mmCIF file with all atom_site columns, C-alpha atoms in Angstrom:
data_model
loop_
_atom_site.group_PDB
_atom_site.id
_atom_site.type_symbol
_atom_site.label_atom_id
_atom_site.label_alt_id
_atom_site.label_comp_id
_atom_site.label_asym_id
_atom_site.label_entity_id
_atom_site.label_seq_id
_atom_site.pdbx_PDB_ins_code
_atom_site.Cartn_x
_atom_site.Cartn_y
_atom_site.Cartn_z
_atom_site.occupancy
_atom_site.B_iso_or_equiv
_atom_site.pdbx_formal_charge
_atom_site.auth_seq_id
_atom_site.auth_comp_id
_atom_site.auth_asym_id
_atom_site.auth_atom_id
_atom_site.pdbx_PDB_model_num
ATOM 1   C CA . MET A 1 1   ? 21.501 -22.450 -34.430 1.00 76.00 ? 1   MET A CA 1
ATOM 2   C CA . LYS A 1 2   ? 19.142 -20.962 -36.961 1.00 86.00 ? 2   LYS A CA 1
ATOM 3   C CA . HIS A 1 3   ? 17.649 -23.384 -39.477 1.00 94.00 ? 3   HIS A CA 1
ATOM 4   C CA . LEU A 1 4   ? 16.673 -22.074 -42.894 1.00 92.00 ? 4   LEU A CA 1
ATOM 5   C CA . THR A 1 5   ? 13.237 -22.423 -44.438 1.00 95.00 ? 5   THR A CA 1
ATOM 6   C CA . THR A 1 6   ? 12.668 -24.047 -47.815 1.00 95.00 ? 6   THR A CA 1
ATOM 7   C CA . ASP A 1 7   ? 12.146 -20.590 -49.350 1.00 96.00 ? 7   ASP A CA 1
ATOM 8   C CA . GLU A 1 8   ? 15.479 -19.377 -47.953 1.00 96.00 ? 8   GLU A CA 1
ATOM 9   C CA . ILE A 1 9   ? 17.236 -22.427 -49.386 1.00 96.00 ? 9   ILE A CA 1
ATOM 10  C CA . GLU A 1 10  ? 15.515 -22.007 -52.771 1.00 95.00 ? 10  GLU A CA 1
ATOM 11  C CA . THR A 1 11  ? 16.642 -18.368 -52.871 1.00 97.00 ? 11  THR A CA 1
ATOM 12  C CA . ASN A 1 12  ? 20.264 -19.581 -52.758 1.00 97.00 ? 12  ASN A CA 1
ATOM 13  C CA . LEU A 1 13  ? 19.888 -22.437 -55.242 1.00 96.00 ? 13  LEU A CA 1
ATOM 14  C CA . THR A 1 14  ? 21.368 -20.544 -58.203 1.00 97.00 ? 14  THR A CA 1
ATOM 15  C CA . TYR A 1 15  ? 24.515 -19.791 -56.164 1.00 98.00 ? 15  TYR A CA 1
ATOM 16  C CA . ILE A 1 16  ? 24.780 -23.439 -55.093 1.00 97.00 ? 16  ILE A CA 1
ATOM 17  C CA . LEU A 1 17  ? 24.355 -24.766 -58.641 1.00 97.00 ? 17  LEU A CA 1
ATOM 18  C CA . GLU A 1 18  ? 26.964 -22.368 -60.068 1.00 98.00 ? 18  GLU A CA 1
ATOM 19  C CA . ALA A 1 19  ? 29.800 -24.393 -58.509 1.00 98.00 ? 19  ALA A CA 1
ATOM 20  C CA . PRO A 1 20  ? 32.740 -24.877 -60.900 1.00 98.00 ? 20  PRO A CA 1
ATOM 21  C CA . LYS A 1 21  ? 32.377 -27.805 -63.295 1.00 96.00 ? 21  LYS A CA 1
ATOM 22  C CA . GLU A 1 22  ? 35.920 -28.285 -64.610 1.00 93.00 ? 22  GLU A CA 1
ATOM 23  C CA . SER A 1 23  ? 38.221 -27.323 -61.772 1.00 97.00 ? 23  SER A CA 1
ATOM 24  C CA . GLY A 1 24  ? 37.255 -26.757 -58.158 1.00 98.00 ? 24  GLY A CA 1
ATOM 25  C CA . ILE A 1 25  ? 38.757 -26.138 -54.736 1.00 99.00 ? 25  ILE A CA 1
ATOM 26  C CA . LEU A 1 26  ? 38.892 -28.263 -51.573 1.00 99.00 ? 26  LEU A CA 1
ATOM 27  C CA . LYS A 1 27  ? 37.481 -25.785 -49.058 1.00 99.00 ? 27  LYS A CA 1
ATOM 28  C CA . MET A 1 28  ? 37.461 -27.878 -45.878 1.00 98.00 ? 28  MET A CA 1
ATOM 29  C CA . ILE A 1 29  ? 38.678 -31.252 -44.578 1.00 98.00 ? 29  ILE A CA 1
ATOM 30  C CA . VAL A 1 30  ? 36.716 -32.830 -41.722 1.00 98.00 ? 30  VAL A CA 1
ATOM 31  C CA . VAL A 1 31  ? 37.238 -36.080 -39.834 1.00 97.00 ? 31  VAL A CA 1
ATOM 32  C CA . ARG A 1 32  ? 35.046 -37.872 -37.323 1.00 92.00 ? 32  ARG A CA 1
ATOM 33  C CA . PRO A 1 33  ? 37.426 -39.221 -34.644 1.00 92.00 ? 33  PRO A CA 1
ATOM 34  C CA . ASP A 1 34  ? 34.452 -40.786 -32.851 1.00 89.00 ? 34  ASP A CA 1
ATOM 35  C CA . THR A 1 35  ? 30.660 -40.692 -32.951 1.00 85.00 ? 35  THR A CA 1
ATOM 36  C CA . ASN A 1 36  ? 29.395 -37.089 -32.895 1.00 87.00 ? 36  ASN A CA 1
ATOM 37  C CA . GLU A 1 37  ? 32.958 -35.693 -32.822 1.00 92.00 ? 37  GLU A CA 1
ATOM 38  C CA . ARG A 1 38  ? 34.360 -33.487 -35.594 1.00 95.00 ? 38  ARG A CA 1
ATOM 39  C CA . LYS A 1 39  ? 37.821 -32.137 -36.265 1.00 97.00 ? 39  LYS A CA 1
ATOM 40  C CA . ILE A 1 40  ? 38.681 -29.671 -39.037 1.00 98.00 ? 40  ILE A CA 1
ATOM 41  C CA . LEU A 1 41  ? 42.090 -30.297 -40.613 1.00 98.00 ? 41  LEU A CA 1
ATOM 42  C CA . GLU A 1 42  ? 44.389 -28.211 -42.793 1.00 98.00 ? 42  GLU A CA 1
ATOM 43  C CA . THR A 1 43  ? 46.066 -31.263 -44.356 1.00 98.00 ? 43  THR A CA 1
ATOM 44  C CA . CYS A 1 44  ? 46.007 -35.052 -44.052 1.00 97.00 ? 44  CYS A CA 1
ATOM 45  C CA . GLN A 1 45  ? 46.881 -38.358 -45.651 1.00 98.00 ? 45  GLN A CA 1
ATOM 46  C CA . ILE A 1 46  ? 44.285 -40.460 -47.426 1.00 97.00 ? 46  ILE A CA 1
ATOM 47  C CA . LYS A 1 47  ? 44.939 -44.186 -47.772 1.00 96.00 ? 47  LYS A CA 1
ATOM 48  C CA . GLN A 1 48  ? 42.951 -47.160 -48.974 1.00 94.00 ? 48  GLN A CA 1
ATOM 49  C CA . GLU A 1 49  ? 43.618 -49.028 -45.740 1.00 90.00 ? 49  GLU A CA 1
ATOM 50  C CA . TYR A 1 50  ? 42.081 -46.426 -43.410 1.00 90.00 ? 50  TYR A CA 1
ATOM 51  C CA . GLY A 1 51  ? 40.393 -43.739 -45.523 1.00 93.00 ? 51  GLY A CA 1
ATOM 52  C CA . VAL A 1 52  ? 40.916 -40.143 -44.412 1.00 96.00 ? 52  VAL A CA 1
ATOM 53  C CA . GLU A 1 53  ? 43.584 -39.974 -41.699 1.00 95.00 ? 53  GLU A CA 1
ATOM 54  C CA . GLY A 1 54  ? 41.940 -39.504 -38.301 1.00 94.00 ? 54  GLY A CA 1
ATOM 55  C CA . ASP A 1 55  ? 38.455 -40.436 -39.520 1.00 94.00 ? 55  ASP A CA 1
ATOM 56  C CA . ASN A 1 56  ? 36.364 -43.180 -37.936 1.00 91.00 ? 56  ASN A CA 1
ATOM 57  C CA . TRP A 1 57  ? 35.515 -44.785 -41.320 1.00 86.00 ? 57  TRP A CA 1
ATOM 58  C CA . PRO A 1 58  ? 37.305 -48.081 -40.513 1.00 85.00 ? 58  PRO A CA 1
ATOM 59  C CA . ASN A 1 59  ? 35.013 -48.480 -37.480 1.00 84.00 ? 59  ASN A CA 1
ATOM 60  C CA . CYS A 1 60  ? 31.779 -47.326 -39.135 1.00 76.00 ? 60  CYS A CA 1
ATOM 61  C CA . GLN A 1 61  ? 29.494 -50.268 -39.612 1.00 70.00 ? 61  GLN A CA 1
ATOM 62  C CA . TRP A 1 62  ? 26.584 -48.814 -41.608 1.00 78.00 ? 62  TRP A CA 1
ATOM 63  C CA . LYS A 1 63  ? 27.934 -50.281 -44.869 1.00 87.00 ? 63  LYS A CA 1
ATOM 64  C CA . THR A 1 64  ? 30.178 -53.319 -44.774 1.00 88.00 ? 64  THR A CA 1
ATOM 65  C CA . LEU A 1 65  ? 31.508 -56.067 -46.982 1.00 90.00 ? 65  LEU A CA 1
ATOM 66  C CA . PRO A 1 66  ? 30.170 -59.621 -46.465 1.00 93.00 ? 66  PRO A CA 1
ATOM 67  C CA . ASN A 1 67  ? 33.176 -60.396 -44.226 1.00 92.00 ? 67  ASN A CA 1
ATOM 68  C CA . GLY A 1 68  ? 32.339 -57.430 -41.957 1.00 88.00 ? 68  GLY A CA 1
ATOM 69  C CA . ASP A 1 69  ? 35.106 -55.111 -43.160 1.00 89.00 ? 69  ASP A CA 1
ATOM 70  C CA . PRO A 1 70  ? 34.172 -51.486 -43.872 1.00 89.00 ? 70  PRO A CA 1
ATOM 71  C CA . HIS A 1 71  ? 32.979 -51.003 -47.451 1.00 91.00 ? 71  HIS A CA 1
ATOM 72  C CA . PRO A 1 72  ? 35.486 -49.136 -49.652 1.00 93.00 ? 72  PRO A CA 1
ATOM 73  C CA . ASP A 1 73  ? 32.654 -47.474 -51.600 1.00 94.00 ? 73  ASP A CA 1
ATOM 74  C CA . VAL A 1 74  ? 32.107 -45.134 -48.642 1.00 92.00 ? 74  VAL A CA 1
ATOM 75  C CA . GLN A 1 75  ? 35.744 -44.431 -47.703 1.00 95.00 ? 75  GLN A CA 1
ATOM 76  C CA . VAL A 1 76  ? 35.434 -40.724 -48.449 1.00 97.00 ? 76  VAL A CA 1
ATOM 77  C CA . SER A 1 77  ? 32.369 -38.484 -48.387 1.00 96.00 ? 77  SER A CA 1
ATOM 78  C CA . LEU A 1 78  ? 32.192 -35.300 -50.432 1.00 97.00 ? 78  LEU A CA 1
ATOM 79  C CA . THR A 1 79  ? 29.679 -32.531 -49.997 1.00 97.00 ? 79  THR A CA 1
ATOM 80  C CA . SER A 1 80  ? 28.911 -29.224 -51.652 1.00 97.00 ? 80  SER A CA 1
ATOM 81  C CA . TYR A 1 81  ? 30.699 -26.435 -49.834 1.00 98.00 ? 81  TYR A CA 1
ATOM 82  C CA . ARG A 1 82  ? 28.191 -23.992 -51.298 1.00 98.00 ? 82  ARG A CA 1
ATOM 83  C CA . MET A 1 83  ? 25.211 -25.953 -49.960 1.00 97.00 ? 83  MET A CA 1
ATOM 84  C CA . LEU A 1 84  ? 26.679 -26.032 -46.472 1.00 97.00 ? 84  LEU A CA 1
ATOM 85  C CA . LYS A 1 85  ? 27.777 -22.393 -46.679 1.00 97.00 ? 85  LYS A CA 1
ATOM 86  C CA . VAL A 1 86  ? 24.082 -21.595 -47.116 1.00 97.00 ? 86  VAL A CA 1
ATOM 87  C CA . LEU A 1 87  ? 22.920 -23.952 -44.337 1.00 97.00 ? 87  LEU A CA 1
ATOM 88  C CA . GLY A 1 88  ? 25.694 -23.548 -41.769 1.00 94.00 ? 88  GLY A CA 1
ATOM 89  C CA . GLU A 1 89  ? 26.526 -20.524 -39.663 1.00 91.00 ? 89  GLU A CA 1
ATOM 90  C CA . ASN A 1 90  ? 30.300 -21.177 -39.601 1.00 95.00 ? 90  ASN A CA 1
ATOM 91  C CA . ASP A 1 91  ? 32.831 -23.915 -40.353 1.00 96.00 ? 91  ASP A CA 1
ATOM 92  C CA . GLU A 1 92  ? 32.239 -25.643 -37.010 1.00 96.00 ? 92  GLU A CA 1
ATOM 93  C CA . HIS A 1 93  ? 28.519 -25.839 -37.774 1.00 94.00 ? 93  HIS A CA 1
ATOM 94  C CA . ARG A 1 94  ? 29.178 -27.011 -41.364 1.00 96.00 ? 94  ARG A CA 1
ATOM 95  C CA . ALA A 1 95  ? 31.540 -29.710 -40.079 1.00 95.00 ? 95  ALA A CA 1
ATOM 96  C CA . LEU A 1 96  ? 28.593 -31.312 -38.264 1.00 93.00 ? 96  LEU A CA 1
ATOM 97  C CA . SER A 1 97  ? 27.472 -32.680 -41.636 1.00 93.00 ? 97  SER A CA 1
ATOM 98  C CA . GLY A 1 98  ? 30.099 -35.362 -41.062 1.00 90.00 ? 98  GLY A CA 1
ATOM 99  C CA . ASP A 1 99  ? 31.426 -35.184 -44.608 1.00 94.00 ? 99  ASP A CA 1
ATOM 100 C CA . ASN A 1 100 ? 35.178 -35.451 -45.117 1.00 97.00 ? 100 ASN A CA 1
ATOM 101 C CA . LEU A 1 101 ? 35.684 -33.181 -48.101 1.00 98.00 ? 101 LEU A CA 1
ATOM 102 C CA . HIS A 1 102 ? 33.769 -29.928 -48.515 1.00 98.00 ? 102 HIS A CA 1
ATOM 103 C CA . VAL A 1 103 ? 34.297 -29.007 -52.152 1.00 99.00 ? 103 VAL A CA 1
ATOM 104 C CA . ASP A 1 104 ? 33.567 -25.975 -54.271 1.00 99.00 ? 104 ASP A CA 1
ATOM 105 C CA . PHE A 1 105 ? 32.941 -28.166 -57.306 1.00 98.00 ? 105 PHE A CA 1
ATOM 106 C CA . ASP A 1 106 ? 29.853 -29.357 -59.165 1.00 98.00 ? 106 ASP A CA 1
ATOM 107 C CA . ILE A 1 107 ? 29.250 -32.858 -57.803 1.00 97.00 ? 107 ILE A CA 1
ATOM 108 C CA . SER A 1 108 ? 25.894 -33.306 -59.542 1.00 97.00 ? 108 SER A CA 1
ATOM 109 C CA . PRO A 1 109 ? 25.442 -36.556 -61.511 1.00 97.00 ? 109 PRO A CA 1
ATOM 110 C CA . GLU A 1 110 ? 25.260 -34.456 -64.672 1.00 96.00 ? 110 GLU A CA 1
ATOM 111 C CA . ASN A 1 111 ? 28.842 -33.269 -64.101 1.00 97.00 ? 111 ASN A CA 1
ATOM 112 C CA . LEU A 1 112 ? 30.264 -36.185 -62.123 1.00 96.00 ? 112 LEU A CA 1
ATOM 113 C CA . SER A 1 113 ? 29.139 -39.695 -63.014 1.00 96.00 ? 113 SER A CA 1
ATOM 114 C CA . VAL A 1 114 ? 29.609 -42.892 -61.044 1.00 97.00 ? 114 VAL A CA 1
ATOM 115 C CA . GLY A 1 115 ? 33.089 -44.152 -61.954 1.00 98.00 ? 115 GLY A CA 1
ATOM 116 C CA . ASP A 1 116 ? 34.508 -40.692 -62.656 1.00 98.00 ? 116 ASP A CA 1
ATOM 117 C CA . GLN A 1 117 ? 37.778 -39.988 -60.912 1.00 98.00 ? 117 GLN A CA 1
ATOM 118 C CA . LEU A 1 118 ? 38.949 -36.810 -59.216 1.00 98.00 ? 118 LEU A CA 1
ATOM 119 C CA . SER A 1 119 ? 42.459 -35.638 -58.448 1.00 98.00 ? 119 SER A CA 1
ATOM 120 C CA . ILE A 1 120 ? 42.822 -33.694 -55.193 1.00 99.00 ? 120 ILE A CA 1
ATOM 121 C CA . GLY A 1 121 ? 46.367 -32.978 -54.016 1.00 98.00 ? 121 GLY A CA 1
ATOM 122 C CA . THR A 1 122 ? 48.240 -36.218 -54.728 1.00 98.00 ? 122 THR A CA 1
ATOM 123 C CA . VAL A 1 123 ? 45.126 -38.356 -54.150 1.00 99.00 ? 123 VAL A CA 1
ATOM 124 C CA . ILE A 1 124 ? 42.814 -39.894 -56.738 1.00 98.00 ? 124 ILE A CA 1
ATOM 125 C CA . ILE A 1 125 ? 39.301 -40.909 -55.707 1.00 98.00 ? 125 ILE A CA 1
ATOM 126 C CA . GLU A 1 126 ? 36.482 -42.508 -57.704 1.00 98.00 ? 126 GLU A CA 1
ATOM 127 C CA . ILE A 1 127 ? 32.802 -41.633 -57.356 1.00 98.00 ? 127 ILE A CA 1
ATOM 128 C CA . THR A 1 128 ? 30.678 -44.627 -56.268 1.00 97.00 ? 128 THR A CA 1
ATOM 129 C CA . ASP A 1 129 ? 26.981 -45.402 -56.656 1.00 95.00 ? 129 ASP A CA 1
ATOM 130 C CA . VAL A 1 130 ? 26.159 -45.217 -52.934 1.00 90.00 ? 130 VAL A CA 1
ATOM 131 C CA . LEU A 1 131 ? 23.310 -42.765 -52.342 1.00 86.00 ? 131 LEU A CA 1
ATOM 132 C CA . HIS A 1 132 ? 24.002 -40.000 -49.811 1.00 88.00 ? 132 HIS A CA 1
ATOM 133 C CA . VAL A 1 133 ? 20.876 -38.693 -48.076 1.00 85.00 ? 133 VAL A CA 1
ATOM 134 C CA . ALA A 1 134 ? 20.045 -36.419 -45.165 1.00 86.00 ? 134 ALA A CA 1
ATOM 135 C CA . CYS A 1 135 ? 19.544 -38.594 -42.077 1.00 85.00 ? 135 CYS A CA 1
ATOM 136 C CA . GLY A 1 136 ? 18.087 -37.825 -38.657 1.00 83.00 ? 136 GLY A CA 1
ATOM 137 C CA . LYS A 1 137 ? 21.338 -36.253 -37.457 1.00 89.00 ? 137 LYS A CA 1
ATOM 138 C CA . TYR A 1 138 ? 21.400 -33.968 -40.503 1.00 90.00 ? 138 TYR A CA 1
ATOM 139 C CA . LEU A 1 139 ? 17.795 -32.955 -39.814 1.00 87.00 ? 139 LEU A CA 1
ATOM 140 C CA . GLU A 1 140 ? 18.689 -32.157 -36.203 1.00 91.00 ? 140 GLU A CA 1
ATOM 141 C CA . ARG A 1 141 ? 21.772 -30.111 -37.158 1.00 94.00 ? 141 ARG A CA 1
ATOM 142 C CA . PHE A 1 142 ? 20.472 -28.248 -40.230 1.00 95.00 ? 142 PHE A CA 1
ATOM 143 C CA . GLY A 1 143 ? 16.686 -28.372 -39.860 1.00 94.00 ? 143 GLY A CA 1
ATOM 144 C CA . LYS A 1 144 ? 13.685 -30.214 -41.242 1.00 96.00 ? 144 LYS A CA 1
ATOM 145 C CA . ASP A 1 145 ? 13.375 -27.988 -44.311 1.00 96.00 ? 145 ASP A CA 1
ATOM 146 C CA . ALA A 1 146 ? 17.029 -28.543 -45.244 1.00 95.00 ? 146 ALA A CA 1
ATOM 147 C CA . ALA A 1 147 ? 16.719 -32.322 -44.839 1.00 94.00 ? 147 ALA A CA 1
ATOM 148 C CA . ALA A 1 148 ? 13.477 -32.427 -46.836 1.00 96.00 ? 148 ALA A CA 1
ATOM 149 C CA . PHE A 1 149 ? 14.938 -30.229 -49.594 1.00 95.00 ? 149 PHE A CA 1
ATOM 150 C CA . ILE A 1 150 ? 18.095 -32.322 -49.875 1.00 95.00 ? 150 ILE A CA 1
ATOM 151 C CA . ASN A 1 151 ? 16.088 -35.567 -49.949 1.00 94.00 ? 151 ASN A CA 1
ATOM 152 C CA . SER A 1 152 ? 13.633 -34.176 -52.526 1.00 95.00 ? 152 SER A CA 1
ATOM 153 C CA . LYS A 1 153 ? 13.741 -35.054 -56.214 1.00 95.00 ? 153 LYS A CA 1
ATOM 154 C CA . LYS A 1 154 ? 15.480 -31.747 -56.949 1.00 94.00 ? 154 LYS A CA 1
ATOM 155 C CA . GLY A 1 155 ? 17.980 -32.290 -54.136 1.00 94.00 ? 155 GLY A CA 1
ATOM 156 C CA . LYS A 1 156 ? 18.876 -35.768 -55.366 1.00 95.00 ? 156 LYS A CA 1
ATOM 157 C CA . GLU A 1 157 ? 19.082 -34.582 -58.998 1.00 95.00 ? 157 GLU A CA 1
ATOM 158 C CA . HIS A 1 158 ? 21.874 -32.224 -57.969 1.00 96.00 ? 158 HIS A CA 1
ATOM 159 C CA . ARG A 1 159 ? 23.424 -34.406 -55.217 1.00 96.00 ? 159 ARG A CA 1
ATOM 160 C CA . LEU A 1 160 ? 22.926 -31.565 -52.766 1.00 96.00 ? 160 LEU A CA 1
ATOM 161 C CA . ARG A 1 161 ? 23.678 -33.873 -49.835 1.00 95.00 ? 161 ARG A CA 1
ATOM 162 C CA . GLY A 1 162 ? 26.908 -35.021 -51.442 1.00 95.00 ? 162 GLY A CA 1
ATOM 163 C CA . THR A 1 163 ? 28.352 -38.262 -52.707 1.00 97.00 ? 163 THR A CA 1
ATOM 164 C CA . PHE A 1 164 ? 30.720 -41.043 -51.730 1.00 96.00 ? 164 PHE A CA 1
ATOM 165 C CA . ALA A 1 165 ? 34.030 -42.082 -53.232 1.00 97.00 ? 165 ALA A CA 1
ATOM 166 C CA . LYS A 1 166 ? 36.599 -44.828 -52.909 1.00 97.00 ? 166 LYS A CA 1
ATOM 167 C CA . ILE A 1 167 ? 40.325 -44.243 -52.868 1.00 98.00 ? 167 ILE A CA 1
ATOM 168 C CA . ILE A 1 168 ? 42.218 -45.170 -56.028 1.00 98.00 ? 168 ILE A CA 1
ATOM 169 C CA . ARG A 1 169 ? 45.607 -43.613 -55.210 1.00 98.00 ? 169 ARG A CA 1
ATOM 170 C CA . ASP A 1 170 ? 46.860 -42.867 -51.705 1.00 98.00 ? 170 ASP A CA 1
ATOM 171 C CA . GLY A 1 171 ? 48.340 -39.461 -51.030 1.00 98.00 ? 171 GLY A CA 1
ATOM 172 C CA . LYS A 1 172 ? 48.094 -36.146 -49.260 1.00 99.00 ? 172 LYS A CA 1
ATOM 173 C CA . ILE A 1 173 ? 45.448 -33.434 -49.451 1.00 99.00 ? 173 ILE A CA 1
ATOM 174 C CA . THR A 1 174 ? 45.553 -29.878 -48.161 1.00 99.00 ? 174 THR A CA 1
ATOM 175 C CA . LYS A 1 175 ? 42.864 -27.247 -47.750 1.00 99.00 ? 175 LYS A CA 1
ATOM 176 C CA . ASN A 1 176 ? 42.559 -25.175 -50.954 1.00 99.00 ? 176 ASN A CA 1
ATOM 177 C CA . ASP A 1 177 ? 43.964 -27.968 -53.150 1.00 99.00 ? 177 ASP A CA 1
ATOM 178 C CA . LYS A 1 178 ? 42.712 -27.896 -56.722 1.00 99.00 ? 178 LYS A CA 1
ATOM 179 C CA . ILE A 1 179 ? 40.103 -30.507 -57.707 1.00 98.00 ? 179 ILE A CA 1
ATOM 180 C CA . GLU A 1 180 ? 40.129 -31.806 -61.267 1.00 98.00 ? 180 GLU A CA 1
ATOM 181 C CA . LYS A 1 181 ? 38.552 -34.646 -63.175 1.00 97.00 ? 181 LYS A CA 1
ATOM 182 C CA . VAL A 1 182 ? 40.982 -37.376 -64.177 1.00 96.00 ? 182 VAL A CA 1
ATOM 183 C CA . LEU A 1 183 ? 40.700 -38.266 -67.835 1.00 86.00 ? 183 LEU A CA 1
ATOM 184 C CA . THR A 1 184 ? 40.794 -42.056 -68.130 1.00 72.00 ? 184 THR A CA 1
#
């Protein structure tokens, strides 16, 4: 797999940052059935008790509550579809990011604050304050320049790696569902 240079990523930054701000589209749904496994779905259920149907979130132990249960603040991960369209060669490559929802929507903190809610299909999720960064696996799959760019000040300012959300209302999502902010 070809990894882009910082200059190649920078060249595409305008495209990435032009993601829709008011209403977006769910471009891809990905679950992690097990470590290093990915499955692309057309539709699925999302529930507070288990997160995204088929995902390994209930068994992930990187962020837990004091009693050892999985932390609800990381039930669902969202990432910029445009960012991964630039970095990934195809959907299978993009799915390696491990993020559940690949969205064509501006997820920057300027457009989407902690506590803001999104409606996708019949689901409502709420953006949490958990920082999403490019880890060693991301570096391996998308390259050192991509990981460094995403973890840079500019990358964090725009949440280029993505963000986490907790589930407020259970429901069903389908690829190409509309994404809208919920006015509270």
